[in-house]
PDB file of C-alpha atoms and ligand atoms in Angstrom:
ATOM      1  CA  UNK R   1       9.642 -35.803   5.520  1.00 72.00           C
ATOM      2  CA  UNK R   2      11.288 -32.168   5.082  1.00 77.00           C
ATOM      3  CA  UNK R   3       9.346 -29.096   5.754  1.00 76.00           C
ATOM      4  CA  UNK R   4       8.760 -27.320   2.697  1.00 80.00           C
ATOM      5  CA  UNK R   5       8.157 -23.996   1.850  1.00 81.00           C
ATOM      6  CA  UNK R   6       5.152 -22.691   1.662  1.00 76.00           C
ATOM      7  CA  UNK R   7       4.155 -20.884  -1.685  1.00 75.00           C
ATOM      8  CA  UNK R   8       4.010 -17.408  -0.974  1.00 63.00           C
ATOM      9  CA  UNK R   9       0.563 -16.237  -2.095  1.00 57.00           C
ATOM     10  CA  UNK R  10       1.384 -12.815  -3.987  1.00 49.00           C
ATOM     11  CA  UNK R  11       1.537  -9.880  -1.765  1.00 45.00           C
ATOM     12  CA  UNK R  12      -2.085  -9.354  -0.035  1.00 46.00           C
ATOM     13  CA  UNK R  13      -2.777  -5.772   1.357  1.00 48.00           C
ATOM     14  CA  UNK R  14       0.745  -4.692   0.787  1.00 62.00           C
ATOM     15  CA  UNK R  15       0.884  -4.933  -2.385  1.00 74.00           C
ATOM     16  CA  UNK R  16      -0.088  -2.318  -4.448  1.00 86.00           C
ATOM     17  CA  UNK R  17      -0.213  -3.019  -8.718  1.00 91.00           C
ATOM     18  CA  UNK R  18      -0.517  -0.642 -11.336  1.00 94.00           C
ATOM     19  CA  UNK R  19      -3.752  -1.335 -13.221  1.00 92.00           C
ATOM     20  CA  UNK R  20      -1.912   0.574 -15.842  1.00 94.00           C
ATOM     21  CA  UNK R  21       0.879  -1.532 -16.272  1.00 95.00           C
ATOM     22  CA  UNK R  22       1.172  -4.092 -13.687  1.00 93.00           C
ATOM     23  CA  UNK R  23       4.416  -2.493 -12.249  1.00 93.00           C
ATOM     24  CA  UNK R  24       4.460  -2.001  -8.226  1.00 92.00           C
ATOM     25  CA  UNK R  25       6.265   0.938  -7.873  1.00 93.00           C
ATOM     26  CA  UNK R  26       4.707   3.691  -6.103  1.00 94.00           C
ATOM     27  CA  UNK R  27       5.977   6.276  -4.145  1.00 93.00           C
ATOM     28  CA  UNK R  28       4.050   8.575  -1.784  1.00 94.00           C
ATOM     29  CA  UNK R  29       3.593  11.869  -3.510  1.00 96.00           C
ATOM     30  CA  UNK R  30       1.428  13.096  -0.592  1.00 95.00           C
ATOM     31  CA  UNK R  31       0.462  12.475   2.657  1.00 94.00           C
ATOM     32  CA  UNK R  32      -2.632  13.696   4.466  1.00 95.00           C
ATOM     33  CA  UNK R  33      -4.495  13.201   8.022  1.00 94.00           C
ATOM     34  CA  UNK R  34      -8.116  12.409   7.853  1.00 92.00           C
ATOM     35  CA  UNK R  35     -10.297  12.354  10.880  1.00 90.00           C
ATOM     36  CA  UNK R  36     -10.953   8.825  12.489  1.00 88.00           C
ATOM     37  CA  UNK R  37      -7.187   8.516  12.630  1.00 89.00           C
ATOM     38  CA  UNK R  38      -6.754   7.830   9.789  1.00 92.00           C
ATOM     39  CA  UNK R  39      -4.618   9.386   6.842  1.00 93.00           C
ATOM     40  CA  UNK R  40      -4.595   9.185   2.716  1.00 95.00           C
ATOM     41  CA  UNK R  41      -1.771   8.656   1.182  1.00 94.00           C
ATOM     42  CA  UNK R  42      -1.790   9.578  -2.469  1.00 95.00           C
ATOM     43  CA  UNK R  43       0.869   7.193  -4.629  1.00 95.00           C
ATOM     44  CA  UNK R  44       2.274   7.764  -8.302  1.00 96.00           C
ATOM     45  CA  UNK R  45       2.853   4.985 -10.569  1.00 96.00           C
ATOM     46  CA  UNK R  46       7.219   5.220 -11.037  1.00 95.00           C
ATOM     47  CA  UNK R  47       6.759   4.392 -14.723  1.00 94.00           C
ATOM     48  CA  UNK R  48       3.589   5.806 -16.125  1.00 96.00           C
ATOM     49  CA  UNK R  49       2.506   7.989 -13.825  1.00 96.00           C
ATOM     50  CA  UNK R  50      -0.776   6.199 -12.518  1.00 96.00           C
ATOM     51  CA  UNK R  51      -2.216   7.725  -9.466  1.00 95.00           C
ATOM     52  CA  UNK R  52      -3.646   6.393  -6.757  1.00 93.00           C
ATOM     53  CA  UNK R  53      -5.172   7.253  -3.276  1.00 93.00           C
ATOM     54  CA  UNK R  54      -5.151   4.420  -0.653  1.00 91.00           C
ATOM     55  CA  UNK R  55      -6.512   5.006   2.737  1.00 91.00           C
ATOM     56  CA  UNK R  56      -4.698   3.700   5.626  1.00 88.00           C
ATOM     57  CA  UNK R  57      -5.223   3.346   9.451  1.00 88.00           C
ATOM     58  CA  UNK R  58      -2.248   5.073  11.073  1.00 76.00           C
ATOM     59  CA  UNK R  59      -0.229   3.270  12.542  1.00 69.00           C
ATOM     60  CA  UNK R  60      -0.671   4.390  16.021  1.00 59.00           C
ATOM     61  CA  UNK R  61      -0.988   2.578  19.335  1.00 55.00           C
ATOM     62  CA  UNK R  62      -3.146  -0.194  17.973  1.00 55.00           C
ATOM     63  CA  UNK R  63      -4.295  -1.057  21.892  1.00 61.00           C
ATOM     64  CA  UNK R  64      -5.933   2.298  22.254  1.00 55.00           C
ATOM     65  CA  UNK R  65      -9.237   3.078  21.460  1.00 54.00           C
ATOM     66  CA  UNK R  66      -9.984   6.203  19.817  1.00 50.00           C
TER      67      UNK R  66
HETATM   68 ZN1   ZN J   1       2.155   2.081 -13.825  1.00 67.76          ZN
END
């Protein structure tokens, strides 16, 4: 018996889609610290322009409670 690969389920968290048109091409077109160390990261849609606002834990010292 051979291991086979496992089907990669599509991206989970990472993976951000266009609603708009499906495309995953974002980059960050701003950046900003909320409290609760946290921080929003606002994302623009490389084809049609789609905005977004995703809010992410930063990625600090995960062992540390705040
Ligand atoms: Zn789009």
């Amino acid at each position: 018996m051979r291991a086979k690969k496992k089907p990669v389920p599509a991206e989970p968290t990472k993976g951000l889609v266009c609603p708009k048109c499906e495309c995953r091409h974002f980059h960050v077109v701003e950046v900003s610290p909320l409290p609760e160390g946290k921080i929003r990261r606002r994302r623009e849609c490389r084809h049609c322009g789609f905005r977004i606002s995703t809010t992410e834990a930063a990625a600090n010292d995960p062992a540390r409670n705040v």
